[in-house]
């Protein structure tokens, strides 16, 4: 067993699965139990940081659980934190990106001055499922002039195809644990 496999097992052990939430048939992967455990949280952040290639200027965290990991990863990388928020949550001038949901659309925003053109940005969130929000975040950051080539997630649900979709957008995707069939 490799060190990464051992770390994945330790992280997986700290993530609780809640069946039939928010609706029947869904296996909800709850990271709050990981966050409650300082050793587990430290290990997750260390693993996310270890996967980063090259210097990073900003770590972009997707609302809301990406906000938990982005500051810790940013501090370890000597980078700043950029918040990717749901529409209507940021004051001042913003730029936005719409994306499709199962039924309808949604919108994410960043401050118009949050990212200097050419900034090297790492995208971070707790989970990658279908990839709709993460792909929209990449488009939004690139619209702002960022260089986005990497994304890191604690959990991957590979059956939903999000990580693969991000890879097709030219993003190197790192995940710490995967749950098949979800």
PDB file of C-alpha atoms in Angstrom:
ATOM      1  CA  UNK A   1       0.000   0.000   0.000  1.00  0.00           C
ATOM      2  CA  UNK A   2       1.362   3.394  -1.002  1.00  0.00           C
ATOM      3  CA  UNK A   3       1.448   6.417   1.256  1.00  0.00           C
ATOM      4  CA  UNK A   4      -1.318   8.021  -0.845  1.00  0.00           C
ATOM      5  CA  UNK A   5      -3.481   4.889  -0.485  1.00  0.00           C
ATOM      6  CA  UNK A   6      -2.937   4.932   3.272  1.00  0.00           C
ATOM      7  CA  UNK A   7      -3.869   8.614   3.433  1.00  0.00           C
ATOM      8  CA  UNK A   8      -6.979   7.969   1.334  1.00  0.00           C
ATOM      9  CA  UNK A   9      -8.039   5.194   3.711  1.00  0.00           C
ATOM     10  CA  UNK A  10      -7.550   7.497   6.701  1.00  0.00           C
ATOM     11  CA  UNK A  11      -9.577  10.262   5.061  1.00  0.00           C
ATOM     12  CA  UNK A  12     -12.330   7.879   3.891  1.00  0.00           C
ATOM     13  CA  UNK A  13     -12.614   6.503   7.434  1.00  0.00           C
ATOM     14  CA  UNK A  14     -13.451  10.015   8.644  1.00  0.00           C
ATOM     15  CA  UNK A  15     -16.179  10.724   6.063  1.00  0.00           C
ATOM     16  CA  UNK A  16     -19.635   9.588   7.060  1.00  0.00           C
ATOM     17  CA  UNK A  17     -22.193   8.309   4.583  1.00  0.00           C
ATOM     18  CA  UNK A  18     -25.813   9.250   5.193  1.00  0.00           C
ATOM     19  CA  UNK A  19     -28.188   7.107   3.123  1.00  0.00           C
ATOM     20  CA  UNK A  20     -31.268   8.571   1.454  1.00  0.00           C
ATOM     21  CA  UNK A  21     -30.280  12.222   1.941  1.00  0.00           C
ATOM     22  CA  UNK A  22     -31.479  14.613   0.616  1.00  0.00           C
ATOM     23  CA  UNK A  23     -33.780  12.153  -1.150  1.00  0.00           C
ATOM     24  CA  UNK A  24     -34.206   8.375  -1.408  1.00  0.00           C
ATOM     25  CA  UNK A  25     -31.415   6.611  -3.266  1.00  0.00           C
ATOM     26  CA  UNK A  26     -28.747   9.252  -2.594  1.00  0.00           C
ATOM     27  CA  UNK A  27     -25.698   8.300  -0.532  1.00  0.00           C
ATOM     28  CA  UNK A  28     -24.668  11.662   0.955  1.00  0.00           C
ATOM     29  CA  UNK A  29     -20.927  11.914   1.688  1.00  0.00           C
ATOM     30  CA  UNK A  30     -20.749  14.088   4.800  1.00  0.00           C
ATOM     31  CA  UNK A  31     -17.397  15.811   5.366  1.00  0.00           C
ATOM     32  CA  UNK A  32     -18.422  17.365   8.685  1.00  0.00           C
ATOM     33  CA  UNK A  33     -17.013  14.315  10.470  1.00  0.00           C
ATOM     34  CA  UNK A  34     -13.688  14.847   8.666  1.00  0.00           C
ATOM     35  CA  UNK A  35     -13.718  18.510   9.665  1.00  0.00           C
ATOM     36  CA  UNK A  36     -14.333  17.623  13.325  1.00  0.00           C
ATOM     37  CA  UNK A  37     -11.162  15.528  13.405  1.00  0.00           C
ATOM     38  CA  UNK A  38      -8.033  17.721  13.460  1.00  0.00           C
ATOM     39  CA  UNK A  39      -5.773  14.865  12.289  1.00  0.00           C
ATOM     40  CA  UNK A  40      -8.122  14.038   9.418  1.00  0.00           C
ATOM     41  CA  UNK A  41      -8.489  17.671   8.393  1.00  0.00           C
ATOM     42  CA  UNK A  42      -4.720  18.184   8.534  1.00  0.00           C
ATOM     43  CA  UNK A  43      -4.163  15.041   6.444  1.00  0.00           C
ATOM     44  CA  UNK A  44      -6.714  16.144   3.830  1.00  0.00           C
ATOM     45  CA  UNK A  45      -5.128  19.586   3.498  1.00  0.00           C
ATOM     46  CA  UNK A  46      -1.618  18.104   3.335  1.00  0.00           C
ATOM     47  CA  UNK A  47      -2.700  15.726   0.574  1.00  0.00           C
ATOM     48  CA  UNK A  48      -4.371  18.519  -1.378  1.00  0.00           C
ATOM     49  CA  UNK A  49      -1.226  20.650  -1.100  1.00  0.00           C
ATOM     50  CA  UNK A  50       1.056  17.747  -2.063  1.00  0.00           C
ATOM     51  CA  UNK A  51      -0.764  17.309  -5.374  1.00  0.00           C
ATOM     52  CA  UNK A  52      -0.166  20.895  -6.550  1.00  0.00           C
ATOM     53  CA  UNK A  53       2.345  21.404  -9.356  1.00  0.00           C
ATOM     54  CA  UNK A  54       4.251  24.652  -9.661  1.00  0.00           C
ATOM     55  CA  UNK A  55       3.620  27.976  -7.994  1.00  0.00           C
ATOM     56  CA  UNK A  56       0.047  29.135  -7.312  1.00  0.00           C
ATOM     57  CA  UNK A  57      -0.986  32.752  -6.792  1.00  0.00           C
ATOM     58  CA  UNK A  58      -4.586  32.167  -5.675  1.00  0.00           C
ATOM     59  CA  UNK A  59      -6.669  29.288  -4.386  1.00  0.00           C
ATOM     60  CA  UNK A  60     -10.273  29.630  -5.540  1.00  0.00           C
ATOM     61  CA  UNK A  61     -12.773  28.051  -3.163  1.00  0.00           C
ATOM     62  CA  UNK A  62     -16.282  27.282  -4.387  1.00  0.00           C
ATOM     63  CA  UNK A  63     -19.140  28.227  -2.053  1.00  0.00           C
ATOM     64  CA  UNK A  64     -19.678  26.876   0.484  1.00  0.00           C
ATOM     65  CA  UNK A  65     -17.579  23.884   1.495  1.00  0.00           C
ATOM     66  CA  UNK A  66     -14.724  24.913  -0.774  1.00  0.00           C
ATOM     67  CA  UNK A  67     -14.368  27.881   1.579  1.00  0.00           C
ATOM     68  CA  UNK A  68     -13.315  25.447   4.319  1.00  0.00           C
ATOM     69  CA  UNK A  69     -10.357  24.023   2.397  1.00  0.00           C
ATOM     70  CA  UNK A  70      -9.217  26.993   0.296  1.00  0.00           C
ATOM     71  CA  UNK A  71      -7.680  29.087   3.121  1.00  0.00           C
ATOM     72  CA  UNK A  72      -5.741  26.177   4.612  1.00  0.00           C
ATOM     73  CA  UNK A  73      -4.411  25.106   1.209  1.00  0.00           C
ATOM     74  CA  UNK A  74      -3.604  28.727   0.313  1.00  0.00           C
ATOM     75  CA  UNK A  75      -1.649  29.305   3.511  1.00  0.00           C
ATOM     76  CA  UNK A  76       0.437  26.192   2.889  1.00  0.00           C
ATOM     77  CA  UNK A  77       1.126  27.333  -0.695  1.00  0.00           C
ATOM     78  CA  UNK A  78       1.829  30.967   0.197  1.00  0.00           C
ATOM     79  CA  UNK A  79      -1.145  32.022  -1.939  1.00  0.00           C
ATOM     80  CA  UNK A  80      -4.214  34.205  -1.531  1.00  0.00           C
ATOM     81  CA  UNK A  81      -7.828  33.039  -1.433  1.00  0.00           C
ATOM     82  CA  UNK A  82     -10.410  33.905  -4.073  1.00  0.00           C
ATOM     83  CA  UNK A  83     -14.068  33.246  -3.221  1.00  0.00           C
ATOM     84  CA  UNK A  84     -16.344  31.859  -5.928  1.00  0.00           C
ATOM     85  CA  UNK A  85     -19.812  32.792  -4.677  1.00  0.00           C
ATOM     86  CA  UNK A  86     -23.408  32.205  -5.587  1.00  0.00           C
ATOM     87  CA  UNK A  87     -25.046  35.113  -7.380  1.00  0.00           C
ATOM     88  CA  UNK A  88     -26.044  38.081  -5.224  1.00  0.00           C
ATOM     89  CA  UNK A  89     -23.618  37.360  -2.358  1.00  0.00           C
ATOM     90  CA  UNK A  90     -20.761  39.705  -3.257  1.00  0.00           C
ATOM     91  CA  UNK A  91     -20.910  43.491  -2.918  1.00  0.00           C
ATOM     92  CA  UNK A  92     -19.409  45.736  -5.561  1.00  0.00           C
ATOM     93  CA  UNK A  93     -18.579  44.967  -9.165  1.00  0.00           C
ATOM     94  CA  UNK A  94     -18.627  41.296 -10.100  1.00  0.00           C
ATOM     95  CA  UNK A  95     -18.303  39.079 -13.123  1.00  0.00           C
ATOM     96  CA  UNK A  96     -20.530  36.041 -13.474  1.00  0.00           C
ATOM     97  CA  UNK A  97     -20.918  32.723 -15.224  1.00  0.00           C
ATOM     98  CA  UNK A  98     -24.172  30.838 -15.744  1.00  0.00           C
ATOM     99  CA  UNK A  99     -24.334  27.054 -15.777  1.00  0.00           C
ATOM    100  CA  UNK A 100     -26.955  24.385 -16.278  1.00  0.00           C
ATOM    101  CA  UNK A 101     -28.611  22.483 -13.466  1.00  0.00           C
ATOM    102  CA  UNK A 102     -30.791  19.408 -13.788  1.00  0.00           C
ATOM    103  CA  UNK A 103     -33.792  21.754 -13.954  1.00  0.00           C
ATOM    104  CA  UNK A 104     -32.851  25.312 -14.902  1.00  0.00           C
ATOM    105  CA  UNK A 105     -29.692  27.351 -14.475  1.00  0.00           C
ATOM    106  CA  UNK A 106     -27.617  28.917 -11.727  1.00  0.00           C
ATOM    107  CA  UNK A 107     -24.938  31.593 -11.601  1.00  0.00           C
ATOM    108  CA  UNK A 108     -21.642  32.033  -9.769  1.00  0.00           C
ATOM    109  CA  UNK A 109     -19.662  35.246  -9.370  1.00  0.00           C
ATOM    110  CA  UNK A 110     -16.310  36.656  -8.321  1.00  0.00           C
ATOM    111  CA  UNK A 111     -15.293  40.231  -7.657  1.00  0.00           C
ATOM    112  CA  UNK A 112     -14.258  41.907 -10.899  1.00  0.00           C
ATOM    113  CA  UNK A 113     -10.919  42.871  -9.339  1.00  0.00           C
ATOM    114  CA  UNK A 114     -10.260  39.596  -7.474  1.00  0.00           C
ATOM    115  CA  UNK A 115      -7.947  38.089 -10.037  1.00  0.00           C
ATOM    116  CA  UNK A 116      -5.187  39.817 -11.961  1.00  0.00           C
ATOM    117  CA  UNK A 117      -4.746  38.625 -15.539  1.00  0.00           C
ATOM    118  CA  UNK A 118      -2.149  35.858 -15.621  1.00  0.00           C
ATOM    119  CA  UNK A 119      -2.710  34.796 -12.003  1.00  0.00           C
ATOM    120  CA  UNK A 120      -2.113  31.076 -11.505  1.00  0.00           C
ATOM    121  CA  UNK A 121      -5.224  29.730  -9.789  1.00  0.00           C
ATOM    122  CA  UNK A 122      -5.932  26.377  -8.134  1.00  0.00           C
ATOM    123  CA  UNK A 123      -9.627  25.487  -7.878  1.00  0.00           C
ATOM    124  CA  UNK A 124     -10.658  23.748  -4.625  1.00  0.00           C
ATOM    125  CA  UNK A 125     -13.895  22.194  -3.376  1.00  0.00           C
ATOM    126  CA  UNK A 126     -14.992  19.365  -1.130  1.00  0.00           C
ATOM    127  CA  UNK A 127     -16.595  17.194  -3.817  1.00  0.00           C
ATOM    128  CA  UNK A 128     -16.754  16.768  -7.580  1.00  0.00           C
ATOM    129  CA  UNK A 129     -19.954  15.157  -8.850  1.00  0.00           C
ATOM    130  CA  UNK A 130     -21.330  16.197 -12.257  1.00  0.00           C
ATOM    131  CA  UNK A 131     -18.803  19.019 -12.492  1.00  0.00           C
ATOM    132  CA  UNK A 132     -21.289  21.720 -13.488  1.00  0.00           C
ATOM    133  CA  UNK A 133     -20.267  24.211 -10.819  1.00  0.00           C
ATOM    134  CA  UNK A 134     -16.546  23.444 -11.092  1.00  0.00           C
ATOM    135  CA  UNK A 135     -16.570  23.806 -14.886  1.00  0.00           C
ATOM    136  CA  UNK A 136     -18.439  27.106 -14.571  1.00  0.00           C
ATOM    137  CA  UNK A 137     -15.859  28.267 -12.015  1.00  0.00           C
ATOM    138  CA  UNK A 138     -13.040  27.448 -14.438  1.00  0.00           C
ATOM    139  CA  UNK A 139     -14.781  29.388 -17.229  1.00  0.00           C
ATOM    140  CA  UNK A 140     -15.367  32.320 -14.870  1.00  0.00           C
ATOM    141  CA  UNK A 141     -11.773  32.405 -13.663  1.00  0.00           C
ATOM    142  CA  UNK A 142     -10.473  32.172 -17.213  1.00  0.00           C
ATOM    143  CA  UNK A 143     -12.853  34.985 -18.226  1.00  0.00           C
ATOM    144  CA  UNK A 144     -11.113  37.063 -15.531  1.00  0.00           C
ATOM    145  CA  UNK A 145      -7.740  36.264 -17.123  1.00  0.00           C
ATOM    146  CA  UNK A 146      -6.622  33.549 -14.701  1.00  0.00           C
ATOM    147  CA  UNK A 147      -4.483  30.605 -15.703  1.00  0.00           C
ATOM    148  CA  UNK A 148      -6.391  27.615 -14.341  1.00  0.00           C
ATOM    149  CA  UNK A 149      -4.860  24.205 -14.968  1.00  0.00           C
ATOM    150  CA  UNK A 150      -5.415  22.380 -11.665  1.00  0.00           C
ATOM    151  CA  UNK A 151      -8.287  21.474  -9.367  1.00  0.00           C
ATOM    152  CA  UNK A 152      -8.319  19.573  -6.092  1.00  0.00           C
ATOM    153  CA  UNK A 153     -11.265  17.907  -4.376  1.00  0.00           C
ATOM    154  CA  UNK A 154     -11.556  15.771  -1.273  1.00  0.00           C
ATOM    155  CA  UNK A 155     -14.205  13.472  -2.798  1.00  0.00           C
ATOM    156  CA  UNK A 156     -14.824  12.248  -6.342  1.00  0.00           C
ATOM    157  CA  UNK A 157     -18.042  10.574  -7.477  1.00  0.00           C
ATOM    158  CA  UNK A 158     -16.610   9.214 -10.767  1.00  0.00           C
ATOM    159  CA  UNK A 159     -19.874   7.695 -11.983  1.00  0.00           C
ATOM    160  CA  UNK A 160     -21.251  11.237 -12.351  1.00  0.00           C
ATOM    161  CA  UNK A 161     -18.424  12.245 -14.689  1.00  0.00           C
ATOM    162  CA  UNK A 162     -17.413  15.617 -13.276  1.00  0.00           C
ATOM    163  CA  UNK A 163     -13.693  14.982 -12.929  1.00  0.00           C
ATOM    164  CA  UNK A 164     -13.556  13.600 -16.458  1.00  0.00           C
ATOM    165  CA  UNK A 165     -15.443  16.647 -17.785  1.00  0.00           C
ATOM    166  CA  UNK A 166     -12.937  18.961 -16.071  1.00  0.00           C
ATOM    167  CA  UNK A 167     -10.071  17.005 -17.591  1.00  0.00           C
ATOM    168  CA  UNK A 168     -11.639  17.567 -21.024  1.00  0.00           C
ATOM    169  CA  UNK A 169     -11.417  21.299 -20.214  1.00  0.00           C
ATOM    170  CA  UNK A 170      -7.641  20.985 -19.768  1.00  0.00           C
ATOM    171  CA  UNK A 171      -7.674  20.736 -15.966  1.00  0.00           C
ATOM    172  CA  UNK A 172      -5.475  18.335 -14.006  1.00  0.00           C
ATOM    173  CA  UNK A 173      -7.861  16.940 -11.383  1.00  0.00           C
ATOM    174  CA  UNK A 174      -6.665  15.578  -8.053  1.00  0.00           C
ATOM    175  CA  UNK A 175      -9.055  13.860  -5.654  1.00  0.00           C
ATOM    176  CA  UNK A 176      -8.309  12.266  -2.310  1.00  0.00           C
ATOM    177  CA  UNK A 177     -11.033   9.594  -2.170  1.00  0.00           C
ATOM    178  CA  UNK A 178     -13.524   8.151  -4.662  1.00  0.00           C
ATOM    179  CA  UNK A 179     -16.895   6.568  -4.114  1.00  0.00           C
ATOM    180  CA  UNK A 180     -17.988   4.358  -7.006  1.00  0.00           C
ATOM    181  CA  UNK A 181     -21.611   4.065  -8.019  1.00  0.00           C
ATOM    182  CA  UNK A 182     -22.727   7.445  -6.704  1.00  0.00           C
TER     183      UNK A 182
END
